[in-house]
């Protein structure tokens, strides 16, 4: 994995913003759709040389003002701006969201009560390593038959990258793999020693399928969307999901799934043994 996550994120964001989105003229032909370094440097009020040093990792201490100007020029969302600041702090060694602490596995009683309220819907609580800490019974009915919950500490990234059943169960496996890598890289990423150890493990276990994603993906996983699941009993399912971050001290996130169509809603009702209509399609 590159140790220049700040530079990688800036470059990927620059290449994804079109001149029109940045308010620049669009008449000239160009080989790539993104912004040139010179264009971004002008918009952000920095020199091309300085922007080049940032992207190449030769300067890792941009000021808060420079980060703000780059965020404005690249039309970053609030989540992207927060991620940019965390990467900058992690790059110069002055920030770690965990301080090297062990991943939090304890689940607060109120969070368990919240999971109970979400029944019969499928929901799962995971920590910063993607370890499964608690689930609803609906989630277990979905995921136990495909092998995701095997072992004492089931892990979403380990399942996706090392369990051969994952490619059959997840028709959108490529997107799922991207999301798991992005989630591990979120925030300071490798500056967390426990995340770094898991990345090293998966680099060995999964090879290029994992390591190539480390090199090309920014640390911003999708927090909502629709995913497909092939279930051995319920068949083909389409599930909408939302990711809810718990307070920073928990370092946990709750992922809630809902049926994305009527056929999936009916299949989940049958699977959970609930009355028809217990789960409504989104």
PDB file of C-alpha atoms in Angstrom:
ATOM      1  CA  UNK A   1       0.000   0.000   0.000  1.00  0.00           C
ATOM      2  CA  UNK A   2       1.178   3.537  -0.757  1.00  0.00           C
ATOM      3  CA  UNK A   3       2.047   5.630   2.287  1.00  0.00           C
ATOM      4  CA  UNK A   4       0.914   8.736   0.418  1.00  0.00           C
ATOM      5  CA  UNK A   5      -2.824   8.549   1.031  1.00  0.00           C
ATOM      6  CA  UNK A   6      -3.180  12.347   1.109  1.00  0.00           C
ATOM      7  CA  UNK A   7      -1.596  12.741  -2.314  1.00  0.00           C
ATOM      8  CA  UNK A   8      -3.580   9.842  -3.743  1.00  0.00           C
ATOM      9  CA  UNK A   9      -6.856  11.303  -2.513  1.00  0.00           C
ATOM     10  CA  UNK A  10      -6.090  14.748  -3.946  1.00  0.00           C
ATOM     11  CA  UNK A  11      -5.109  13.313  -7.313  1.00  0.00           C
ATOM     12  CA  UNK A  12      -8.143  11.051  -7.579  1.00  0.00           C
ATOM     13  CA  UNK A  13     -10.461  13.910  -6.617  1.00  0.00           C
ATOM     14  CA  UNK A  14      -8.781  16.279  -9.103  1.00  0.00           C
ATOM     15  CA  UNK A  15      -9.176  13.731 -11.882  1.00  0.00           C
ATOM     16  CA  UNK A  16     -12.874  13.255 -11.087  1.00  0.00           C
ATOM     17  CA  UNK A  17     -13.890  16.945 -11.204  1.00  0.00           C
ATOM     18  CA  UNK A  18     -14.698  18.269 -14.674  1.00  0.00           C
ATOM     19  CA  UNK A  19     -13.831  21.829 -15.712  1.00  0.00           C
ATOM     20  CA  UNK A  20     -17.537  22.608 -15.945  1.00  0.00           C
ATOM     21  CA  UNK A  21     -18.073  21.511 -12.335  1.00  0.00           C
ATOM     22  CA  UNK A  22     -15.190  23.749 -11.272  1.00  0.00           C
ATOM     23  CA  UNK A  23     -16.575  26.724 -13.193  1.00  0.00           C
ATOM     24  CA  UNK A  24     -13.899  26.700 -15.914  1.00  0.00           C
ATOM     25  CA  UNK A  25     -14.341  27.074 -19.696  1.00  0.00           C
ATOM     26  CA  UNK A  26     -14.922  23.759 -21.450  1.00  0.00           C
ATOM     27  CA  UNK A  27     -14.103  24.595 -25.067  1.00  0.00           C
ATOM     28  CA  UNK A  28     -10.590  23.116 -25.234  1.00  0.00           C
ATOM     29  CA  UNK A  29     -10.039  19.466 -26.065  1.00  0.00           C
ATOM     30  CA  UNK A  30      -8.284  17.427 -23.378  1.00  0.00           C
ATOM     31  CA  UNK A  31      -7.057  13.860 -23.019  1.00  0.00           C
ATOM     32  CA  UNK A  32      -8.663  13.316 -19.590  1.00  0.00           C
ATOM     33  CA  UNK A  33     -11.938  14.685 -18.203  1.00  0.00           C
ATOM     34  CA  UNK A  34     -10.503  15.932 -14.907  1.00  0.00           C
ATOM     35  CA  UNK A  35      -8.738  19.134 -13.933  1.00  0.00           C
ATOM     36  CA  UNK A  36      -5.132  19.820 -14.841  1.00  0.00           C
ATOM     37  CA  UNK A  37      -2.774  20.547 -11.961  1.00  0.00           C
ATOM     38  CA  UNK A  38      -2.353  24.087 -13.253  1.00  0.00           C
ATOM     39  CA  UNK A  39      -6.121  24.617 -13.190  1.00  0.00           C
ATOM     40  CA  UNK A  40      -6.517  23.330  -9.657  1.00  0.00           C
ATOM     41  CA  UNK A  41      -3.514  25.342  -8.478  1.00  0.00           C
ATOM     42  CA  UNK A  42      -5.056  28.537  -9.874  1.00  0.00           C
ATOM     43  CA  UNK A  43      -8.457  27.813  -8.323  1.00  0.00           C
ATOM     44  CA  UNK A  44      -6.937  27.024  -4.922  1.00  0.00           C
ATOM     45  CA  UNK A  45      -4.442  29.896  -4.970  1.00  0.00           C
ATOM     46  CA  UNK A  46      -1.311  27.742  -4.685  1.00  0.00           C
ATOM     47  CA  UNK A  47       1.590  27.141  -7.031  1.00  0.00           C
ATOM     48  CA  UNK A  48       1.706  24.204  -9.421  1.00  0.00           C
ATOM     49  CA  UNK A  49       4.990  23.163  -7.824  1.00  0.00           C
ATOM     50  CA  UNK A  50       3.430  23.040  -4.364  1.00  0.00           C
ATOM     51  CA  UNK A  51       0.403  21.068  -5.591  1.00  0.00           C
ATOM     52  CA  UNK A  52       2.781  18.623  -7.301  1.00  0.00           C
ATOM     53  CA  UNK A  53       4.688  18.138  -4.034  1.00  0.00           C
ATOM     54  CA  UNK A  54       1.419  17.444  -2.200  1.00  0.00           C
ATOM     55  CA  UNK A  55       0.263  14.874  -4.752  1.00  0.00           C
ATOM     56  CA  UNK A  56       3.646  13.160  -4.831  1.00  0.00           C
ATOM     57  CA  UNK A  57       3.942  13.056  -1.039  1.00  0.00           C
ATOM     58  CA  UNK A  58       7.006  15.310  -0.898  1.00  0.00           C
ATOM     59  CA  UNK A  59       5.102  17.825   1.233  1.00  0.00           C
ATOM     60  CA  UNK A  60       2.766  16.434   3.885  1.00  0.00           C
ATOM     61  CA  UNK A  61       2.058  19.463   6.029  1.00  0.00           C
ATOM     62  CA  UNK A  62      -0.500  21.624   4.196  1.00  0.00           C
ATOM     63  CA  UNK A  63      -2.056  24.330   6.338  1.00  0.00           C
ATOM     64  CA  UNK A  64      -5.719  24.356   7.286  1.00  0.00           C
ATOM     65  CA  UNK A  65      -6.188  27.277   4.898  1.00  0.00           C
ATOM     66  CA  UNK A  66      -4.697  25.325   1.984  1.00  0.00           C
ATOM     67  CA  UNK A  67      -6.865  22.303   2.762  1.00  0.00           C
ATOM     68  CA  UNK A  68      -9.919  24.552   2.836  1.00  0.00           C
ATOM     69  CA  UNK A  69      -8.998  26.136  -0.495  1.00  0.00           C
ATOM     70  CA  UNK A  70      -8.442  22.731  -2.095  1.00  0.00           C
ATOM     71  CA  UNK A  71     -11.774  21.525  -0.713  1.00  0.00           C
ATOM     72  CA  UNK A  72     -13.519  24.548  -2.208  1.00  0.00           C
ATOM     73  CA  UNK A  73     -11.801  24.229  -5.577  1.00  0.00           C
ATOM     74  CA  UNK A  74     -12.556  20.500  -5.805  1.00  0.00           C
ATOM     75  CA  UNK A  75     -16.192  20.990  -4.733  1.00  0.00           C
ATOM     76  CA  UNK A  76     -15.733  18.525  -1.872  1.00  0.00           C
ATOM     77  CA  UNK A  77     -18.629  17.386   0.267  1.00  0.00           C
ATOM     78  CA  UNK A  78     -18.424  17.714   4.039  1.00  0.00           C
ATOM     79  CA  UNK A  79     -17.476  14.034   4.357  1.00  0.00           C
ATOM     80  CA  UNK A  80     -14.691  14.484   1.819  1.00  0.00           C
ATOM     81  CA  UNK A  81     -13.391  17.574   3.656  1.00  0.00           C
ATOM     82  CA  UNK A  82     -13.314  15.719   6.983  1.00  0.00           C
ATOM     83  CA  UNK A  83     -11.505  12.834   5.295  1.00  0.00           C
ATOM     84  CA  UNK A  84      -8.990  15.254   3.733  1.00  0.00           C
ATOM     85  CA  UNK A  85      -8.170  16.815   7.102  1.00  0.00           C
ATOM     86  CA  UNK A  86      -7.767  13.403   8.742  1.00  0.00           C
ATOM     87  CA  UNK A  87      -5.421  12.283   5.983  1.00  0.00           C
ATOM     88  CA  UNK A  88      -3.334  15.433   6.403  1.00  0.00           C
ATOM     89  CA  UNK A  89      -3.060  14.871  10.153  1.00  0.00           C
ATOM     90  CA  UNK A  90      -2.233  11.192   9.658  1.00  0.00           C
ATOM     91  CA  UNK A  91       0.380  11.981   7.001  1.00  0.00           C
ATOM     92  CA  UNK A  92       2.486  14.107   9.342  1.00  0.00           C
ATOM     93  CA  UNK A  93       2.065  11.692  12.270  1.00  0.00           C
ATOM     94  CA  UNK A  94       0.158  14.165  14.432  1.00  0.00           C
ATOM     95  CA  UNK A  95      -3.188  12.397  14.405  1.00  0.00           C
ATOM     96  CA  UNK A  96      -4.533   8.955  15.137  1.00  0.00           C
ATOM     97  CA  UNK A  97      -8.182   8.329  15.792  1.00  0.00           C
ATOM     98  CA  UNK A  98      -7.326   5.385  18.025  1.00  0.00           C
ATOM     99  CA  UNK A  99      -3.916   6.034  19.511  1.00  0.00           C
ATOM    100  CA  UNK A 100      -3.115   2.366  18.837  1.00  0.00           C
ATOM    101  CA  UNK A 101      -5.935   1.151  21.070  1.00  0.00           C
ATOM    102  CA  UNK A 102      -7.438  -2.279  20.507  1.00  0.00           C
ATOM    103  CA  UNK A 103     -10.516  -2.236  18.248  1.00  0.00           C
ATOM    104  CA  UNK A 104     -13.606  -1.677  20.359  1.00  0.00           C
ATOM    105  CA  UNK A 105     -15.715  -4.830  20.572  1.00  0.00           C
ATOM    106  CA  UNK A 106     -17.996  -3.964  23.492  1.00  0.00           C
ATOM    107  CA  UNK A 107     -21.548  -3.066  22.493  1.00  0.00           C
ATOM    108  CA  UNK A 108     -23.426  -0.553  24.604  1.00  0.00           C
ATOM    109  CA  UNK A 109     -26.806  -1.751  25.984  1.00  0.00           C
ATOM    110  CA  UNK A 110     -28.677   1.043  24.225  1.00  0.00           C
ATOM    111  CA  UNK A 111     -27.153  -0.011  20.898  1.00  0.00           C
ATOM    112  CA  UNK A 112     -28.277  -3.606  21.510  1.00  0.00           C
ATOM    113  CA  UNK A 113     -31.742  -2.284  22.341  1.00  0.00           C
ATOM    114  CA  UNK A 114     -31.717  -0.355  19.058  1.00  0.00           C
ATOM    115  CA  UNK A 115     -30.915  -3.554  17.167  1.00  0.00           C
ATOM    116  CA  UNK A 116     -33.860  -5.239  18.893  1.00  0.00           C
ATOM    117  CA  UNK A 117     -36.126  -2.451  17.673  1.00  0.00           C
ATOM    118  CA  UNK A 118     -34.960  -3.021  14.115  1.00  0.00           C
ATOM    119  CA  UNK A 119     -36.262  -6.603  14.019  1.00  0.00           C
ATOM    120  CA  UNK A 120     -37.149  -8.314  11.742  1.00  0.00           C
ATOM    121  CA  UNK A 121     -35.020  -6.154   9.490  1.00  0.00           C
ATOM    122  CA  UNK A 122     -31.431  -7.224   8.728  1.00  0.00           C
ATOM    123  CA  UNK A 123     -28.946  -4.987  10.584  1.00  0.00           C
ATOM    124  CA  UNK A 124     -25.342  -5.414  11.725  1.00  0.00           C
ATOM    125  CA  UNK A 125     -22.955  -3.512  13.982  1.00  0.00           C
ATOM    126  CA  UNK A 126     -19.265  -3.497  12.987  1.00  0.00           C
ATOM    127  CA  UNK A 127     -16.100  -1.867  14.326  1.00  0.00           C
ATOM    128  CA  UNK A 128     -13.311  -0.086  12.450  1.00  0.00           C
ATOM    129  CA  UNK A 129     -11.835  -3.414  11.300  1.00  0.00           C
ATOM    130  CA  UNK A 130     -15.157  -4.537   9.848  1.00  0.00           C
ATOM    131  CA  UNK A 131     -15.609  -7.161  12.597  1.00  0.00           C
ATOM    132  CA  UNK A 132     -19.210  -8.175  13.217  1.00  0.00           C
ATOM    133  CA  UNK A 133     -20.091  -7.292  16.821  1.00  0.00           C
ATOM    134  CA  UNK A 134     -23.865  -7.724  16.943  1.00  0.00           C
ATOM    135  CA  UNK A 135     -26.709  -8.447  14.542  1.00  0.00           C
ATOM    136  CA  UNK A 136     -30.458  -8.765  14.337  1.00  0.00           C
ATOM    137  CA  UNK A 137     -31.924 -12.219  13.837  1.00  0.00           C
ATOM    138  CA  UNK A 138     -32.978 -11.079  10.372  1.00  0.00           C
ATOM    139  CA  UNK A 139     -29.347 -10.420   9.470  1.00  0.00           C
ATOM    140  CA  UNK A 140     -28.300 -13.833  10.763  1.00  0.00           C
ATOM    141  CA  UNK A 141     -30.959 -15.541   8.648  1.00  0.00           C
ATOM    142  CA  UNK A 142     -29.538 -13.806   5.602  1.00  0.00           C
ATOM    143  CA  UNK A 143     -25.831 -14.174   6.251  1.00  0.00           C
ATOM    144  CA  UNK A 144     -25.317 -17.440   8.146  1.00  0.00           C
ATOM    145  CA  UNK A 145     -26.231 -19.626   5.120  1.00  0.00           C
ATOM    146  CA  UNK A 146     -23.662 -17.833   2.909  1.00  0.00           C
ATOM    147  CA  UNK A 147     -20.887 -18.249   5.506  1.00  0.00           C
ATOM    148  CA  UNK A 148     -20.374 -14.599   6.431  1.00  0.00           C
ATOM    149  CA  UNK A 149     -20.873 -15.216  10.155  1.00  0.00           C
ATOM    150  CA  UNK A 150     -18.504 -18.182  10.513  1.00  0.00           C
ATOM    151  CA  UNK A 151     -15.903 -18.015  13.285  1.00  0.00           C
ATOM    152  CA  UNK A 152     -15.734 -16.277  16.667  1.00  0.00           C
ATOM    153  CA  UNK A 153     -15.157 -12.804  15.186  1.00  0.00           C
ATOM    154  CA  UNK A 154     -16.693 -12.698  11.708  1.00  0.00           C
ATOM    155  CA  UNK A 155     -15.164 -10.017   9.507  1.00  0.00           C
ATOM    156  CA  UNK A 156     -16.703  -8.337   6.463  1.00  0.00           C
ATOM    157  CA  UNK A 157     -13.375  -7.666   4.670  1.00  0.00           C
ATOM    158  CA  UNK A 158     -12.003 -11.137   5.423  1.00  0.00           C
ATOM    159  CA  UNK A 159     -15.183 -12.746   4.110  1.00  0.00           C
ATOM    160  CA  UNK A 160     -15.266 -10.677   0.924  1.00  0.00           C
ATOM    161  CA  UNK A 161     -11.596 -11.261   0.072  1.00  0.00           C
ATOM    162  CA  UNK A 162     -10.772 -14.721   1.422  1.00  0.00           C
ATOM    163  CA  UNK A 163     -13.979 -16.788   1.407  1.00  0.00           C
ATOM    164  CA  UNK A 164     -14.706 -18.323  -2.036  1.00  0.00           C
ATOM    165  CA  UNK A 165     -18.423 -18.331  -1.215  1.00  0.00           C
ATOM    166  CA  UNK A 166     -18.458 -14.532  -1.316  1.00  0.00           C
ATOM    167  CA  UNK A 167     -18.228 -14.296  -5.103  1.00  0.00           C
ATOM    168  CA  UNK A 168     -21.287 -16.513  -5.474  1.00  0.00           C
ATOM    169  CA  UNK A 169     -23.309 -14.833  -2.739  1.00  0.00           C
ATOM    170  CA  UNK A 170     -22.451 -11.279  -3.856  1.00  0.00           C
ATOM    171  CA  UNK A 171     -23.200 -10.744  -7.567  1.00  0.00           C
ATOM    172  CA  UNK A 172     -21.767  -7.219  -7.195  1.00  0.00           C
ATOM    173  CA  UNK A 173     -18.565  -8.569  -5.654  1.00  0.00           C
ATOM    174  CA  UNK A 174     -16.307  -5.973  -7.298  1.00  0.00           C
ATOM    175  CA  UNK A 175     -18.251  -3.122  -5.716  1.00  0.00           C
ATOM    176  CA  UNK A 176     -18.362  -4.915  -2.360  1.00  0.00           C
ATOM    177  CA  UNK A 177     -14.588  -5.355  -2.500  1.00  0.00           C
ATOM    178  CA  UNK A 178     -14.094  -1.677  -3.309  1.00  0.00           C
ATOM    179  CA  UNK A 179     -16.295  -0.651  -0.384  1.00  0.00           C
ATOM    180  CA  UNK A 180     -14.448  -2.852   2.106  1.00  0.00           C
ATOM    181  CA  UNK A 181     -11.063  -1.449   1.095  1.00  0.00           C
ATOM    182  CA  UNK A 182     -12.370   2.124   1.180  1.00  0.00           C
ATOM    183  CA  UNK A 183     -13.792   1.534   4.667  1.00  0.00           C
ATOM    184  CA  UNK A 184     -10.418   0.296   5.948  1.00  0.00           C
ATOM    185  CA  UNK A 185      -8.646   3.290   4.429  1.00  0.00           C
ATOM    186  CA  UNK A 186     -11.108   5.811   5.837  1.00  0.00           C
ATOM    187  CA  UNK A 187      -9.534   8.342   8.167  1.00  0.00           C
ATOM    188  CA  UNK A 188      -5.847   7.794   8.956  1.00  0.00           C
ATOM    189  CA  UNK A 189      -5.879   4.263   7.478  1.00  0.00           C
ATOM    190  CA  UNK A 190      -2.495   2.589   7.845  1.00  0.00           C
ATOM    191  CA  UNK A 191      -1.449   4.933  10.652  1.00  0.00           C
ATOM    192  CA  UNK A 192      -3.753   2.775  12.810  1.00  0.00           C
ATOM    193  CA  UNK A 193      -1.527  -0.264  13.569  1.00  0.00           C
ATOM    194  CA  UNK A 194      -4.485  -2.665  13.799  1.00  0.00           C
ATOM    195  CA  UNK A 195      -5.847  -1.579  10.430  1.00  0.00           C
ATOM    196  CA  UNK A 196      -2.325  -1.825   9.004  1.00  0.00           C
ATOM    197  CA  UNK A 197      -1.973  -5.393  10.311  1.00  0.00           C
ATOM    198  CA  UNK A 198      -5.276  -6.407   8.683  1.00  0.00           C
ATOM    199  CA  UNK A 199      -4.213  -4.773   5.408  1.00  0.00           C
ATOM    200  CA  UNK A 200      -0.950  -6.740   5.476  1.00  0.00           C
ATOM    201  CA  UNK A 201      -2.848  -9.953   6.207  1.00  0.00           C
ATOM    202  CA  UNK A 202      -5.264  -9.439   3.307  1.00  0.00           C
ATOM    203  CA  UNK A 203      -2.460  -8.413   0.953  1.00  0.00           C
ATOM    204  CA  UNK A 204      -0.895 -11.829   1.551  1.00  0.00           C
ATOM    205  CA  UNK A 205      -4.168 -13.783   1.605  1.00  0.00           C
ATOM    206  CA  UNK A 206      -5.961 -12.118  -1.321  1.00  0.00           C
ATOM    207  CA  UNK A 207      -3.046 -10.906  -3.411  1.00  0.00           C
ATOM    208  CA  UNK A 208      -3.570  -8.406  -6.215  1.00  0.00           C
ATOM    209  CA  UNK A 209      -7.344  -8.334  -5.779  1.00  0.00           C
ATOM    210  CA  UNK A 210      -6.745  -6.521  -2.496  1.00  0.00           C
ATOM    211  CA  UNK A 211      -3.391  -4.777  -2.995  1.00  0.00           C
ATOM    212  CA  UNK A 212      -4.369  -3.134  -6.296  1.00  0.00           C
ATOM    213  CA  UNK A 213      -7.390  -1.600  -4.600  1.00  0.00           C
ATOM    214  CA  UNK A 214      -5.192  -0.152  -1.878  1.00  0.00           C
ATOM    215  CA  UNK A 215      -3.245   1.691  -4.556  1.00  0.00           C
ATOM    216  CA  UNK A 216      -6.172   3.179  -6.464  1.00  0.00           C
ATOM    217  CA  UNK A 217      -9.070   3.745  -4.068  1.00  0.00           C
ATOM    218  CA  UNK A 218      -9.680   6.720  -1.822  1.00  0.00           C
ATOM    219  CA  UNK A 219     -10.942   6.046   1.699  1.00  0.00           C
ATOM    220  CA  UNK A 220     -14.561   6.989   1.190  1.00  0.00           C
ATOM    221  CA  UNK A 221     -16.882   3.967   1.088  1.00  0.00           C
ATOM    222  CA  UNK A 222     -20.466   4.311  -0.030  1.00  0.00           C
ATOM    223  CA  UNK A 223     -22.707   4.869   2.982  1.00  0.00           C
ATOM    224  CA  UNK A 224     -25.944   4.023   1.213  1.00  0.00           C
ATOM    225  CA  UNK A 225     -27.086   2.274  -1.912  1.00  0.00           C
ATOM    226  CA  UNK A 226     -28.487  -1.006  -3.168  1.00  0.00           C
ATOM    227  CA  UNK A 227     -26.743  -4.355  -3.195  1.00  0.00           C
ATOM    228  CA  UNK A 228     -27.671  -7.791  -4.513  1.00  0.00           C
ATOM    229  CA  UNK A 229     -27.470 -11.023  -2.565  1.00  0.00           C
ATOM    230  CA  UNK A 230     -27.888 -14.600  -3.791  1.00  0.00           C
ATOM    231  CA  UNK A 231     -29.366 -16.523  -0.861  1.00  0.00           C
ATOM    232  CA  UNK A 232     -29.484 -20.353  -0.911  1.00  0.00           C
ATOM    233  CA  UNK A 233     -33.059 -20.368   0.451  1.00  0.00           C
ATOM    234  CA  UNK A 234     -34.585 -17.011  -0.480  1.00  0.00           C
ATOM    235  CA  UNK A 235     -33.026 -16.716  -3.930  1.00  0.00           C
ATOM    236  CA  UNK A 236     -32.022 -13.446  -5.592  1.00  0.00           C
ATOM    237  CA  UNK A 237     -32.523 -10.444  -3.312  1.00  0.00           C
ATOM    238  CA  UNK A 238     -32.073  -6.691  -3.727  1.00  0.00           C
ATOM    239  CA  UNK A 239     -31.322  -4.852  -0.497  1.00  0.00           C
ATOM    240  CA  UNK A 240     -31.140  -1.122   0.120  1.00  0.00           C
ATOM    241  CA  UNK A 241     -28.774  -0.151   2.921  1.00  0.00           C
ATOM    242  CA  UNK A 242     -27.906   2.833   5.097  1.00  0.00           C
ATOM    243  CA  UNK A 243     -24.763   3.194   7.222  1.00  0.00           C
ATOM    244  CA  UNK A 244     -25.058   5.064  10.509  1.00  0.00           C
ATOM    245  CA  UNK A 245     -21.892   6.101  12.369  1.00  0.00           C
ATOM    246  CA  UNK A 246     -22.038   5.862  16.144  1.00  0.00           C
ATOM    247  CA  UNK A 247     -20.234   8.471  18.296  1.00  0.00           C
ATOM    248  CA  UNK A 248     -16.465   8.665  17.832  1.00  0.00           C
ATOM    249  CA  UNK A 249     -15.748   6.945  21.161  1.00  0.00           C
ATOM    250  CA  UNK A 250     -17.549   3.820  19.926  1.00  0.00           C
ATOM    251  CA  UNK A 251     -15.637   3.598  16.616  1.00  0.00           C
ATOM    252  CA  UNK A 252     -18.531   1.528  15.326  1.00  0.00           C
ATOM    253  CA  UNK A 253     -21.074   1.783  12.568  1.00  0.00           C
ATOM    254  CA  UNK A 254     -24.543   0.337  12.137  1.00  0.00           C
ATOM    255  CA  UNK A 255     -25.533  -0.980   8.709  1.00  0.00           C
ATOM    256  CA  UNK A 256     -29.273  -1.388   8.196  1.00  0.00           C
ATOM    257  CA  UNK A 257     -30.759  -3.276   5.233  1.00  0.00           C
ATOM    258  CA  UNK A 258     -34.245  -2.911   3.772  1.00  0.00           C
ATOM    259  CA  UNK A 259     -35.903  -4.703   0.847  1.00  0.00           C
ATOM    260  CA  UNK A 260     -35.410  -2.723  -2.343  1.00  0.00           C
ATOM    261  CA  UNK A 261     -38.396  -4.252  -4.167  1.00  0.00           C
ATOM    262  CA  UNK A 262     -41.617  -6.092  -3.420  1.00  0.00           C
ATOM    263  CA  UNK A 263     -40.200  -9.488  -4.402  1.00  0.00           C
ATOM    264  CA  UNK A 264     -37.383  -9.101  -1.874  1.00  0.00           C
ATOM    265  CA  UNK A 265     -39.827  -7.904   0.794  1.00  0.00           C
ATOM    266  CA  UNK A 266     -41.958 -11.016   0.290  1.00  0.00           C
ATOM    267  CA  UNK A 267     -38.889 -13.270   0.345  1.00  0.00           C
ATOM    268  CA  UNK A 268     -37.684 -11.732   3.611  1.00  0.00           C
ATOM    269  CA  UNK A 269     -41.124 -12.133   5.174  1.00  0.00           C
ATOM    270  CA  UNK A 270     -41.032 -15.834   4.327  1.00  0.00           C
ATOM    271  CA  UNK A 271     -37.451 -16.202   5.543  1.00  0.00           C
ATOM    272  CA  UNK A 272     -38.103 -14.513   8.891  1.00  0.00           C
ATOM    273  CA  UNK A 273     -41.503 -16.138   9.390  1.00  0.00           C
ATOM    274  CA  UNK A 274     -43.229 -12.767   9.766  1.00  0.00           C
ATOM    275  CA  UNK A 275     -46.638 -11.784   8.490  1.00  0.00           C
ATOM    276  CA  UNK A 276     -46.728 -10.512   4.902  1.00  0.00           C
ATOM    277  CA  UNK A 277     -45.940  -6.814   4.800  1.00  0.00           C
ATOM    278  CA  UNK A 278     -43.807  -6.807   7.950  1.00  0.00           C
ATOM    279  CA  UNK A 279     -40.951  -5.444   5.840  1.00  0.00           C
ATOM    280  CA  UNK A 280     -41.949  -2.876   3.248  1.00  0.00           C
ATOM    281  CA  UNK A 281     -39.963  -2.290   0.103  1.00  0.00           C
ATOM    282  CA  UNK A 282     -38.089   0.994  -0.179  1.00  0.00           C
TER     283      UNK A 282
END
